[in-house]
Amino acid sequence: MSGLKYVFDDVYVIPISFHNNYSQANVITLVDQFTAEGPYGLVSEQVDVKIKQEDVVFDVGAWIGDFSALAAAQGAIVYAFEPTPNT
């Protein structure tokens, strides 16, 4: 059981009520209100990542691949690299 500590060490829970509206826009808006960054990095008027079908995405420092999974789900061709073997 002690191994799970390292899996969940950097996970935190934010109590947010979605009122049964789980659309992507609503979830991202509510999460952005409670975190300094959006769920996949900085989102501002100057920076906003838009992934389209057939885009090529290089996720360098992919960690567990959550951004890679998002990009792949949107139809991108994804190359994910994690240089640190223990992450």
mmCIF file of C-alpha atoms in Angstrom, residues 36-84:
data_model
loop_
_atom_site.group_PDB
_atom_site.id
_atom_site.type_symbol
_atom_site.label_atom_id
_atom_site.label_comp_id
_atom_site.label_asym_id
_atom_site.label_seq_id
_atom_site.Cartn_x
_atom_site.Cartn_y
_atom_site.Cartn_z
ATOM 1 C CA ALA A 36 -4.199 28.951 -11.649
ATOM 2 C CA GLU A 37 -4.011 27.040 -14.921
ATOM 3 C CA GLY A 38 -6.572 25.244 -17.011
ATOM 4 C CA PRO A 39 -6.734 21.457 -16.969
ATOM 5 C CA TYR A 40 -4.101 21.203 -19.731
ATOM 6 C CA GLY A 41 -1.917 24.235 -19.069
ATOM 7 C CA LEU A 42 -2.163 27.978 -19.386
ATOM 8 C CA VAL A 43 -5.211 29.287 -21.202
ATOM 9 C CA SER A 44 -5.430 33.041 -21.711
ATOM 10 C CA GLU A 45 -6.338 35.515 -24.417
ATOM 11 C CA GLN A 46 -2.814 35.202 -25.823
ATOM 12 C CA VAL A 47 -2.387 31.423 -25.445
ATOM 13 C CA ASP A 48 -5.027 28.812 -26.219
ATOM 14 C CA VAL A 49 -4.249 25.367 -27.581
ATOM 15 C CA LYS A 50 -6.632 24.244 -30.320
ATOM 16 C CA ILE A 51 -6.213 20.665 -31.544
ATOM 17 C CA LYS A 52 -7.745 19.696 -34.854
ATOM 18 C CA GLN A 53 -8.163 16.394 -36.670
ATOM 19 C CA GLU A 54 -4.863 15.231 -38.240
ATOM 20 C CA ASP A 55 -2.716 17.761 -36.290
ATOM 21 C CA VAL A 56 0.685 16.404 -35.267
ATOM 22 C CA VAL A 57 1.360 16.844 -31.534
ATOM 23 C CA PHE A 58 4.700 16.287 -29.794
ATOM 24 C CA ASP A 59 4.150 15.908 -26.051
ATOM 25 C CA VAL A 60 7.689 16.190 -24.688
ATOM 26 C CA GLY A 61 7.660 15.499 -20.959
ATOM 27 C CA ALA A 62 4.418 13.564 -21.280
ATOM 28 C CA TRP A 63 4.387 12.224 -17.690
ATOM 29 C CA ILE A 64 1.364 9.852 -17.656
ATOM 30 C CA GLY A 65 0.048 11.091 -20.994
ATOM 31 C CA ASP A 66 -3.131 12.957 -20.059
ATOM 32 C CA PHE A 67 -2.538 15.717 -22.625
ATOM 33 C CA SER A 68 -1.519 13.089 -25.191
ATOM 34 C CA ALA A 69 -4.797 11.258 -24.571
ATOM 35 C CA LEU A 70 -6.770 14.482 -25.027
ATOM 36 C CA ALA A 71 -4.988 15.249 -28.307
ATOM 37 C CA ALA A 72 -5.481 11.689 -29.592
ATOM 38 C CA ALA A 73 -9.175 11.784 -28.677
ATOM 39 C CA GLN A 74 -9.498 14.920 -30.826
ATOM 40 C CA GLY A 75 -7.989 13.097 -33.810
ATOM 41 C CA ALA A 76 -4.381 14.286 -33.640
ATOM 42 C CA ILE A 77 -1.344 12.170 -34.441
ATOM 43 C CA VAL A 78 0.537 12.117 -31.126
ATOM 44 C CA TYR A 79 4.187 11.456 -30.309
ATOM 45 C CA ALA A 80 4.684 11.366 -26.541
ATOM 46 C CA PHE A 81 8.088 11.329 -24.858
ATOM 47 C CA GLU A 82 8.908 11.105 -21.160
ATOM 48 C CA PRO A 83 12.666 11.363 -20.557
ATOM 49 C CA THR A 84 12.460 10.568 -16.841
#
